mmCIF file of C-alpha atoms in Angstrom:
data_model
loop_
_atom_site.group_PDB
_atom_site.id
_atom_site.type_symbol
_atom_site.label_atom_id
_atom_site.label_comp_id
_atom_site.label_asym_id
_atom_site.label_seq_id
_atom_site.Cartn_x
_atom_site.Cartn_y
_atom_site.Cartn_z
ATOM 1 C CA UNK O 29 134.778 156.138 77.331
ATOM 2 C CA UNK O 30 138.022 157.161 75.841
ATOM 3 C CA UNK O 31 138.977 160.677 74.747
ATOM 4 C CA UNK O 32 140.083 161.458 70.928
ATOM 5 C CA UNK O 33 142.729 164.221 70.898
ATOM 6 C CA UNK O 34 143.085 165.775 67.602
ATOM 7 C CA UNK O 35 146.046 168.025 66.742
ATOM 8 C CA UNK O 36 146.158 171.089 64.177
ATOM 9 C CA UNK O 37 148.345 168.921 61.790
ATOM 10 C CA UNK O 38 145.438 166.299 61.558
ATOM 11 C CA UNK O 39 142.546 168.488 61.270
ATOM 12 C CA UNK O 40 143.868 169.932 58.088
ATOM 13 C CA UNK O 41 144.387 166.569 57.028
ATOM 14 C CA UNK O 42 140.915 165.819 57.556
ATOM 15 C CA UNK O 43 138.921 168.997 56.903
ATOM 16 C CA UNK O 44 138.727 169.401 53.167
ATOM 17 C CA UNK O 45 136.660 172.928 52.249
ATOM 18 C CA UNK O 46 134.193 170.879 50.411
ATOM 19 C CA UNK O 47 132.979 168.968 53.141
ATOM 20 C CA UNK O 48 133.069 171.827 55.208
ATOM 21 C CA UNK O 49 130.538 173.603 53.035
ATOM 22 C CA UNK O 50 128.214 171.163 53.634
ATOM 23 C CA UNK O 51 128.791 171.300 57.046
ATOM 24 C CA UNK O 52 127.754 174.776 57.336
ATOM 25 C CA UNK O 53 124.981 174.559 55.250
ATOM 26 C CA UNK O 54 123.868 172.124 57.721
ATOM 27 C CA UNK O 55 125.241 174.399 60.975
ATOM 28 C CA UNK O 56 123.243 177.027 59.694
ATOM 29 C CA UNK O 57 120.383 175.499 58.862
ATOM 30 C CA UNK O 58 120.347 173.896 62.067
ATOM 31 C CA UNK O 59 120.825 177.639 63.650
ATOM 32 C CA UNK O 60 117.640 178.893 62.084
ATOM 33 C CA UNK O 61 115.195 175.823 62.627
ATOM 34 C CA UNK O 62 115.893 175.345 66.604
ATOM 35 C CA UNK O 63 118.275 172.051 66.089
ATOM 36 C CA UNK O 64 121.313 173.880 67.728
ATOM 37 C CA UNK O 65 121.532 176.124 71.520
ATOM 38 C CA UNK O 66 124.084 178.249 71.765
ATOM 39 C CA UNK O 67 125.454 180.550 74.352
ATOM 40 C CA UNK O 68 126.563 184.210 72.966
ATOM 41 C CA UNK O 69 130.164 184.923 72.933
ATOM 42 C CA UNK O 70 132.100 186.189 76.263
ATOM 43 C CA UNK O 71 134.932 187.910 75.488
ATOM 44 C CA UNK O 72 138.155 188.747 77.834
ATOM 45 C CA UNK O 73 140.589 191.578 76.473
ATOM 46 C CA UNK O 74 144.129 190.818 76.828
ATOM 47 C CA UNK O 75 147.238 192.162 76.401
ATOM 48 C CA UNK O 76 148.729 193.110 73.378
ATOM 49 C CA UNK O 77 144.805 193.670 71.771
ATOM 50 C CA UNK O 78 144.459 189.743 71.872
ATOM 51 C CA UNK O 79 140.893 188.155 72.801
ATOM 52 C CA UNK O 80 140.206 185.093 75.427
ATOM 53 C CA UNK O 81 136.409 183.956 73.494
ATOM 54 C CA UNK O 82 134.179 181.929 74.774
ATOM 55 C CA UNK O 83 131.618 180.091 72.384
ATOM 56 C CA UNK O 84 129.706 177.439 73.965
ATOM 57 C CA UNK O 85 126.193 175.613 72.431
ATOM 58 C CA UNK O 86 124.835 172.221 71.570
ATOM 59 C CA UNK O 87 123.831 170.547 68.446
ATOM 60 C CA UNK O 88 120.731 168.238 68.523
ATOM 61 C CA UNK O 89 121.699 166.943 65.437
ATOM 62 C CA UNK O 90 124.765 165.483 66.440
ATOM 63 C CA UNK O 91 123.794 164.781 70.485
ATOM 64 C CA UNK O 92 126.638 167.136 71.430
ATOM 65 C CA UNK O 93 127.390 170.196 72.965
ATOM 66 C CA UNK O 94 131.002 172.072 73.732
ATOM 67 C CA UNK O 95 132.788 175.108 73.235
ATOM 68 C CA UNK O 96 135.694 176.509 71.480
ATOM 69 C CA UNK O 97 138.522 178.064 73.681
ATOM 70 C CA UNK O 98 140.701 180.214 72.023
ATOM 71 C CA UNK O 99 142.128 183.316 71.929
ATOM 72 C CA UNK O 100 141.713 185.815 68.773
ATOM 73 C CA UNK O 101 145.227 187.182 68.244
ATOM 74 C CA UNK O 102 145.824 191.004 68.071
ATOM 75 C CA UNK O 103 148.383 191.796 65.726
ATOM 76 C CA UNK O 104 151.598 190.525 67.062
ATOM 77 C CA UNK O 105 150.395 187.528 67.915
ATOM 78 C CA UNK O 106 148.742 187.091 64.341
ATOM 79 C CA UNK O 107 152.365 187.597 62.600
ATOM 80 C CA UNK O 108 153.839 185.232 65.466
ATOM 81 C CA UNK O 109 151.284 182.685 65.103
ATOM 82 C CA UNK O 110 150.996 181.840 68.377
ATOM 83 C CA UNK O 111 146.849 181.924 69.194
ATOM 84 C CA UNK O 112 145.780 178.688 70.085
ATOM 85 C CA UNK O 113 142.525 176.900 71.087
ATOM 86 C CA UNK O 114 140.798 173.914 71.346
ATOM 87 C CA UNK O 115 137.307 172.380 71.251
ATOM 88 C CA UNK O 116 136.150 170.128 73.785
ATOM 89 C CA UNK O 117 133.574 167.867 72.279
ATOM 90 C CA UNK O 118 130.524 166.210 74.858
ATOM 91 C CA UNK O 119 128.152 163.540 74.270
ATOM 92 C CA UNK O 120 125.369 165.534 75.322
ATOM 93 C CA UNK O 121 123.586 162.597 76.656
ATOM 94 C CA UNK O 122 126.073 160.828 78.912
ATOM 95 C CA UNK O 123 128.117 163.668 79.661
ATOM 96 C CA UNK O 124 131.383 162.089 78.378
ATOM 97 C CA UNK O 125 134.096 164.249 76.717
ATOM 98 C CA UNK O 126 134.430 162.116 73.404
ATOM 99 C CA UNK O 127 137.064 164.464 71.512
ATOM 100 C CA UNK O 128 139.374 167.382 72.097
ATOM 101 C CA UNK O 129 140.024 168.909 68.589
ATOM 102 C CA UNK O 130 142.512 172.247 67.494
ATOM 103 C CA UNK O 131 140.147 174.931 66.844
ATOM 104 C CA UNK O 132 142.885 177.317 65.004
ATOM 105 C CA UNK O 133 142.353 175.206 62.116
ATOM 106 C CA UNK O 134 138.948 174.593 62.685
ATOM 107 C CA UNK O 135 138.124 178.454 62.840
ATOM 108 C CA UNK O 136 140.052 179.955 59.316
ATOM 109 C CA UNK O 137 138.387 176.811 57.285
ATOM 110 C CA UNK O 138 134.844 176.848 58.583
ATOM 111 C CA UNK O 139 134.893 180.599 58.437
ATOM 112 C CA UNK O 140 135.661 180.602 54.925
ATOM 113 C CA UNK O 141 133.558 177.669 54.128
ATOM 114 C CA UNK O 142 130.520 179.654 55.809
ATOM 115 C CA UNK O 143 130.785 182.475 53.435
ATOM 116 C CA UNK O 144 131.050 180.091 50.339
ATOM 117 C CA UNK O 145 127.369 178.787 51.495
ATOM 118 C CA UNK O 146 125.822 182.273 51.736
ATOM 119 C CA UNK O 147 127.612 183.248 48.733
ATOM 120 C CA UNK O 148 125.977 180.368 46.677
ATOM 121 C CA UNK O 149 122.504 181.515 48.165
ATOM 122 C CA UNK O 150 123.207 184.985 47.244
ATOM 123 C CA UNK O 151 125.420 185.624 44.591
ATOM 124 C CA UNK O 152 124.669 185.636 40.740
ATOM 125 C CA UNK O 153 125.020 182.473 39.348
ATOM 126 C CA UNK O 154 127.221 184.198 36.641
ATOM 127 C CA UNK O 155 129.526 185.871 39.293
ATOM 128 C CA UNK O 156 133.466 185.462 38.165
ATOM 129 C CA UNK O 157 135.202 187.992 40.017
ATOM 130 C CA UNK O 158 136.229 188.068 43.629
ATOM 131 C CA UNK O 159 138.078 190.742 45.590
ATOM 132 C CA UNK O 160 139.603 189.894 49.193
ATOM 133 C CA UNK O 161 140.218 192.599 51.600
ATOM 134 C CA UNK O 162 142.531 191.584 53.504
ATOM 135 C CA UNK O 163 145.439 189.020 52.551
ATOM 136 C CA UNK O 164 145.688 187.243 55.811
ATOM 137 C CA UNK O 165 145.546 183.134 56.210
ATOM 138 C CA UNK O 166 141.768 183.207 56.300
ATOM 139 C CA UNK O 167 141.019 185.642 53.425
ATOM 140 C CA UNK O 168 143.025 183.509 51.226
ATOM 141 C CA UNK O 169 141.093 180.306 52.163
ATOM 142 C CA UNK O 170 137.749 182.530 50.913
ATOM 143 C CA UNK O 171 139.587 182.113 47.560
ATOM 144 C CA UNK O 172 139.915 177.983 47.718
ATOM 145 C CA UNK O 173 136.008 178.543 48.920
ATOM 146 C CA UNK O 174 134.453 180.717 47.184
ATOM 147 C CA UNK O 175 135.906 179.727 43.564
ATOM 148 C CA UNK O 176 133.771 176.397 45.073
ATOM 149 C CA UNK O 177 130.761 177.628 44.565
ATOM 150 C CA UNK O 178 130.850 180.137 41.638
ATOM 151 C CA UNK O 179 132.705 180.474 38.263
ATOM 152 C CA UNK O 180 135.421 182.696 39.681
ATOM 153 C CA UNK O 181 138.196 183.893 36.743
ATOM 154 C CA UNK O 182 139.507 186.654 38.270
ATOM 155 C CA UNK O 183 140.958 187.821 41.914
ATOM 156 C CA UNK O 184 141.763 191.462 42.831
ATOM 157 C CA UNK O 185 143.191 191.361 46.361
ATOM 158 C CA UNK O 186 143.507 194.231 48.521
ATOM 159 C CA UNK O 187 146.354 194.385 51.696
ATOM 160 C CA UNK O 188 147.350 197.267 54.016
ATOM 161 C CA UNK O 189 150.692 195.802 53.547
ATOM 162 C CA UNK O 190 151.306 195.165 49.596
ATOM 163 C CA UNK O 191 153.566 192.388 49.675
ATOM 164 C CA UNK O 192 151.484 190.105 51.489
ATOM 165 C CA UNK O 193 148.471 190.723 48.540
ATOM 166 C CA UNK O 194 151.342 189.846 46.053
ATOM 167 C CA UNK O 195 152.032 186.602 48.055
ATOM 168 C CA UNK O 196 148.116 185.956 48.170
ATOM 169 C CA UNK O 197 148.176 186.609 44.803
ATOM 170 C CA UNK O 198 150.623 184.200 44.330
ATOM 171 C CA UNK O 199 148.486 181.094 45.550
ATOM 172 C CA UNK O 200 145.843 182.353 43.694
ATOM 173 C CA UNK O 201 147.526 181.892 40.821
ATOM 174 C CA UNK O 202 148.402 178.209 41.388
ATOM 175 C CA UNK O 203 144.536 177.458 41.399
ATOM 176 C CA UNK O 204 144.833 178.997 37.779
ATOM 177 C CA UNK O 205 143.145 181.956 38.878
ATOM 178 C CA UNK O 206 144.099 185.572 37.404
ATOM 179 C CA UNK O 207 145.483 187.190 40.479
ATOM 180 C CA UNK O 208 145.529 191.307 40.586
ATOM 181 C CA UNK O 209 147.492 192.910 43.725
ATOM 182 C CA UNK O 210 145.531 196.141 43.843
ATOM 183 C CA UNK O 211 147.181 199.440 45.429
ATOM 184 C CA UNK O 212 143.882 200.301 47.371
ATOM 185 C CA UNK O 213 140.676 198.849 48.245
ATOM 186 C CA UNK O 214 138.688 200.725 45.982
ATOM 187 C CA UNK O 215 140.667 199.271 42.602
ATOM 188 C CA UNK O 216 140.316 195.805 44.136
ATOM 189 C CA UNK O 217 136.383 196.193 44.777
ATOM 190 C CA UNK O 218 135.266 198.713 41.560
ATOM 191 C CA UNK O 219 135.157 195.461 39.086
ATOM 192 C CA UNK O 220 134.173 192.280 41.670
ATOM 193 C CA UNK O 221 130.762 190.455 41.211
ATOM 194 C CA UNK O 222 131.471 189.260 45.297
ATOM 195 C CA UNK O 223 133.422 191.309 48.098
ATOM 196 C CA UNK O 224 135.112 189.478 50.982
ATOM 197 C CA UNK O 225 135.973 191.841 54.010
ATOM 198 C CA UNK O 226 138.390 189.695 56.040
ATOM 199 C CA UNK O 227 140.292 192.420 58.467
ATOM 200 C CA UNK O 228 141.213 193.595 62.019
ATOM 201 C CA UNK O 229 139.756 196.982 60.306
ATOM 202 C CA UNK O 230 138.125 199.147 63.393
ATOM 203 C CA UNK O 231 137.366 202.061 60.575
ATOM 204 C CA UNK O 232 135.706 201.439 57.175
ATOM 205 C CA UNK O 233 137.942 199.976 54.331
ATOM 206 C CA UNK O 234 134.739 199.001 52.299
ATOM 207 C CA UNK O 235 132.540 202.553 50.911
ATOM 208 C CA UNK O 236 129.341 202.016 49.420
ATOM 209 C CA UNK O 237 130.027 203.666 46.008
ATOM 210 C CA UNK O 238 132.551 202.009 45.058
ATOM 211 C CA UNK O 239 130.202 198.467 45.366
ATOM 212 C CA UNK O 240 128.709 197.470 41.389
ATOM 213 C CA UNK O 241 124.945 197.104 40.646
ATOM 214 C CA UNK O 242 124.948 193.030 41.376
ATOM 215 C CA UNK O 243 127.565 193.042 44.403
ATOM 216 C CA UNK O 244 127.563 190.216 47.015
ATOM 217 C CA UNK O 245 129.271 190.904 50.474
ATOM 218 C CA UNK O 246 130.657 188.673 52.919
ATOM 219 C CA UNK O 247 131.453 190.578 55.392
ATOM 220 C CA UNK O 248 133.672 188.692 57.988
ATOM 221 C CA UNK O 249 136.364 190.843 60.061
ATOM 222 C CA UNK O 250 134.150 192.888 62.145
ATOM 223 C CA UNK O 251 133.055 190.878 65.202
ATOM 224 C CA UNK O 252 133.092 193.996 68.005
ATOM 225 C CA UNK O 253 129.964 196.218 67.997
ATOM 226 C CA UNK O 254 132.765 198.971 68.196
ATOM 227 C CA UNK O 255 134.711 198.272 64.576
ATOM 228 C CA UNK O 256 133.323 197.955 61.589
ATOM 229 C CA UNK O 257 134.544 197.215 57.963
ATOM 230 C CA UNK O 258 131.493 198.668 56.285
ATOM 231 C CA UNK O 259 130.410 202.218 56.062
ATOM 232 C CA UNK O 260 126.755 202.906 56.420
ATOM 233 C CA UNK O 261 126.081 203.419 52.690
ATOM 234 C CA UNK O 262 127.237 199.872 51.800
ATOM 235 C CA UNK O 263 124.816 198.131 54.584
ATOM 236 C CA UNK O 264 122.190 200.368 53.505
ATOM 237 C CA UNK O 265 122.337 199.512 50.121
ATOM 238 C CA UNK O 266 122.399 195.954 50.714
ATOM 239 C CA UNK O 267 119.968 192.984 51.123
ATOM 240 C CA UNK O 268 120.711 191.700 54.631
ATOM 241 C CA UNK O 269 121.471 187.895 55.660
ATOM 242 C CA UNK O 270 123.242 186.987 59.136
ATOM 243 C CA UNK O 271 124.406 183.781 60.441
ATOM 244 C CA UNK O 272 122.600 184.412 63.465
ATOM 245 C CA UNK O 273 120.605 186.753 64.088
ATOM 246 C CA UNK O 274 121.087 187.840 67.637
ATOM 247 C CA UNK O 275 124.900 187.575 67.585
ATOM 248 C CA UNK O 276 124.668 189.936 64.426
ATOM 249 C CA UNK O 277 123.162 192.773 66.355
ATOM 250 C CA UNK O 278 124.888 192.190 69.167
ATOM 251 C CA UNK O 279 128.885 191.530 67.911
ATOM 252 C CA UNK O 280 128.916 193.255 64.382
ATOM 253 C CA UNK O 281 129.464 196.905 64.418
ATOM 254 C CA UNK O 282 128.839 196.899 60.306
ATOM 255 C CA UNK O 283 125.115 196.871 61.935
ATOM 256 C CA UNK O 284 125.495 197.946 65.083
ATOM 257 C CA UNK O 285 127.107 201.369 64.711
ATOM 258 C CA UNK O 286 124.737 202.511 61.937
ATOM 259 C CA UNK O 287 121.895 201.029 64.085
ATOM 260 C CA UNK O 288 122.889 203.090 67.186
ATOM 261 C CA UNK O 289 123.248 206.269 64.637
ATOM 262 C CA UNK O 290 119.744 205.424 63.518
ATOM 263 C CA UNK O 291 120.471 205.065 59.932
ATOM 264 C CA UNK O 292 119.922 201.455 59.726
ATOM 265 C CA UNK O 293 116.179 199.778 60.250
ATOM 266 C CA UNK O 294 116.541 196.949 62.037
ATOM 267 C CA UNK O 295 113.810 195.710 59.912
ATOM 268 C CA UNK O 296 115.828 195.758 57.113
ATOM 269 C CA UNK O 297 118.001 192.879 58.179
ATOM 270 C CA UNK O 298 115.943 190.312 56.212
ATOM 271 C CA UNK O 299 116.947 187.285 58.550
ATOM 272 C CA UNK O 300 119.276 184.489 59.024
ATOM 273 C CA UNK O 301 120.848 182.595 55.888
ATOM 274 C CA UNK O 302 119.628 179.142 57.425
ATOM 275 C CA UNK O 303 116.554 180.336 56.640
ATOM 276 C CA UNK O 304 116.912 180.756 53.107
ATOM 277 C CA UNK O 305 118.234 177.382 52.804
ATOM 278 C CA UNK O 306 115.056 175.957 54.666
ATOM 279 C CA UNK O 307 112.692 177.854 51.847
ATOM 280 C CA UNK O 308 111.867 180.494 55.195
ATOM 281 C CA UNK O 309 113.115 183.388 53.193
ATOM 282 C CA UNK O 310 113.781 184.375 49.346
ATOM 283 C CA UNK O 311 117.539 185.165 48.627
ATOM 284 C CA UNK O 312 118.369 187.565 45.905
ATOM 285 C CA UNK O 313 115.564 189.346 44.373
ATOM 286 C CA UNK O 314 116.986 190.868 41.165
ATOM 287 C CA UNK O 315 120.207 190.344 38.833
ATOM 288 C CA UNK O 316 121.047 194.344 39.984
ATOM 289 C CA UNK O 317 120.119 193.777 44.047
ATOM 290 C CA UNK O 318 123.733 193.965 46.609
ATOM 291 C CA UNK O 319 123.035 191.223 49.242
ATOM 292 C CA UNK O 320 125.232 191.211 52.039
ATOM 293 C CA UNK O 321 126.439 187.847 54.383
ATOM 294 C CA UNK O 322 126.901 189.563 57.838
ATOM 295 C CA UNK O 323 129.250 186.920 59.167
ATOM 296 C CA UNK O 324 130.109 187.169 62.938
ATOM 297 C CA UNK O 325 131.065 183.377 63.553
ATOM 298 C CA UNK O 326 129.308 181.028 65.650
ATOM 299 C CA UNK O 327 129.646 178.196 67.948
ATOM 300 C CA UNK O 328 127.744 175.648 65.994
ATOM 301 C CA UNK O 329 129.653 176.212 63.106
ATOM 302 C CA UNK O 330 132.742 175.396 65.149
ATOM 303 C CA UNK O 331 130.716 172.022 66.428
ATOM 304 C CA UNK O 332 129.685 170.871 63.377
ATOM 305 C CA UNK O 333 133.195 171.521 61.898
ATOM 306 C CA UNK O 334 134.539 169.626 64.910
ATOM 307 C CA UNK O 335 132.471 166.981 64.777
ATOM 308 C CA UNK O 336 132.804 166.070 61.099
ATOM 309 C CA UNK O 337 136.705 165.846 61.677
ATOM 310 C CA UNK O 338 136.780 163.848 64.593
ATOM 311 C CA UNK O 339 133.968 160.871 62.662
ATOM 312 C CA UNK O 340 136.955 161.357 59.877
ATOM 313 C CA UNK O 341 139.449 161.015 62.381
ATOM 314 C CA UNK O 342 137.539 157.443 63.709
ATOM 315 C CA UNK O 343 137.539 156.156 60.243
ATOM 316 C CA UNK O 344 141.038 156.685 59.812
ATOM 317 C CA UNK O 345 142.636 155.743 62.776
ATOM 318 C CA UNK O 346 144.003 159.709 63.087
ATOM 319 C CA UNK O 347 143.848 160.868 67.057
ATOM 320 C CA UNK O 348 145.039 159.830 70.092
ATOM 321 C CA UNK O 349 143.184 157.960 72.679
ATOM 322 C CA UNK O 350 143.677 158.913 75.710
ATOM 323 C CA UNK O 351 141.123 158.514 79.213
ATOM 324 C CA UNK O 352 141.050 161.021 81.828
#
């Protein structure tokens, strides 16, 4: 059996944030109802705060397992662009490697695309304003997402460095979105119907008071049980949904640090969003409720991604064959 190599420049060719949606609807439905097996993430400091990951599981589904590779850039490698993984795809039943894909790509767009399902689960249906925290590649693509999924007129986005909200800004714009570059993170969350944290925070850059009577939160940057994005106030006002569970617990510190200070009931993380889209759970409860997406990332979402572009990349002829 021949191997399909898939480069960066063809997965965003091929993976269009609509179809990713769906994919993670389906990745996280498949999380919740026992389709999918997945290994918990293993994680190697490096130099320069940069992060070897592991992330290995297998779909049912799709009769394949893998892992992505990669390593989560600290801060100079983020403005040099230089992380890089990949995603060795299996046929879990003959053992054949059928596709090696770029999982850079693969990682801002499902990310994004993840929080646009929970956020049409959770959100009001009337929600129009969005606020990004953090202007980096992936909290932009949360704009192309989540404007998806809800009515969105309006983005406020936040940056530690100003200029690069102003550029985010910018793109927002060409959607024919009104784009605010807001001074702090307060002024960008005070008016938004749905928050997006998207950081390397360690500290707090979202408070609880500041959030409005109706708020949805993805919450997306904090995947160390030692950093955190949230304060306590904001989890504890909020309806709670995880991708997964265990990985929640275990890799946010939005939960983890108020759970280990004892302000936060476990019990009061209502459950996994896969289970609201398999009728497990109710979603919002009230027009006035704050629900909160605790979004740590997750290998299925990264096979399911995977696997969607390399059947695009068969149809079109994209990839190189190559056998080992």
């Amino acid at each position: 059996m021949k191997t399909r190599i898939i480069r960066g420049d063809e997965v965003r060719r091929l993976l269009t944030m609509e179809d990713c949606i769906e994919a993670m609807r389906a990745a996280l439905r498949d999380v919740s109802a026992g389709d999918g097996a997945m290994l918990q993430r293993c994680m190697l400091p490096l130099p320069q705060d940069n992060k070897f990951a592991l992330m290995g599981g297998a779909d049912r589904r799709e009769r394949l397992c893998g892992a992505k590779v990669i390593v989560f850039p600290g801060a100079e490698a983020a403005r040099r662009g230089t992380s890089q993984g990949i995603i060795p795809l299996f046929d879990s039943e003959t053992g054949a490697l059928a596709a090696i894909v770029d999982a850079e790509q693969i990682t801002a767009v499902r990310t994004a695309a993840a929080s646009a399902a929970a956020t049409d689960l959770l959100a009001r249906k009337s929600a129009a304003s969005l606020a990004i925290l953090g202007a980096g590649r992936i909290g932009s693509l949360h704009i192309d997402a989540i404007r998806r999924v809800r009515p969105i007129r309006t983005v406020y986005v936040w940056n530690r460095t100003f200029s690069r909200a102003q550029e985010c800004c910018r793109r927002a714009a060409e959607l024919g979105l009104r784009a605010v570059p807001c001074a702090s993170a307060e002024e960008a969350v005070r008016e938004a119907d749905i928050v997006c944290t998207v950081t390397q925070a360690r500290e707090p850059i979202l408070l609880g008071r500041w959030l409005k009577p109706g708020a949805h939160i993805n919450a997306v940057g904090a995947c160390s049980p030692l950093a955190r994005e949230l304060d306590s106030e904001a989890v504890l006002r909020s309806r709670i949904y995880a991708d997964q569970r265990e990985a929640a617990l275990r890799d946010s510190g939005d939960l983890a640090i108020p759970l280990k200070e004892g302000s936060l009931d476990a019990r009061k993380i209502c459950g996994e969003v896969g289970q609201v889209l398999l009728g497990e759970l109710p979603g919002r409860q009230s027009e006035e409720e704050i629900t909160l997406f605790e979004s740590v990332g997750i290998s299925l979402e990264d096979l399911c991604a995977a696997a969607l572009v390399r059947r695009k990349a068969e149809a079109s002829g994209l990839g190189l064959e190559v056998e080992f």
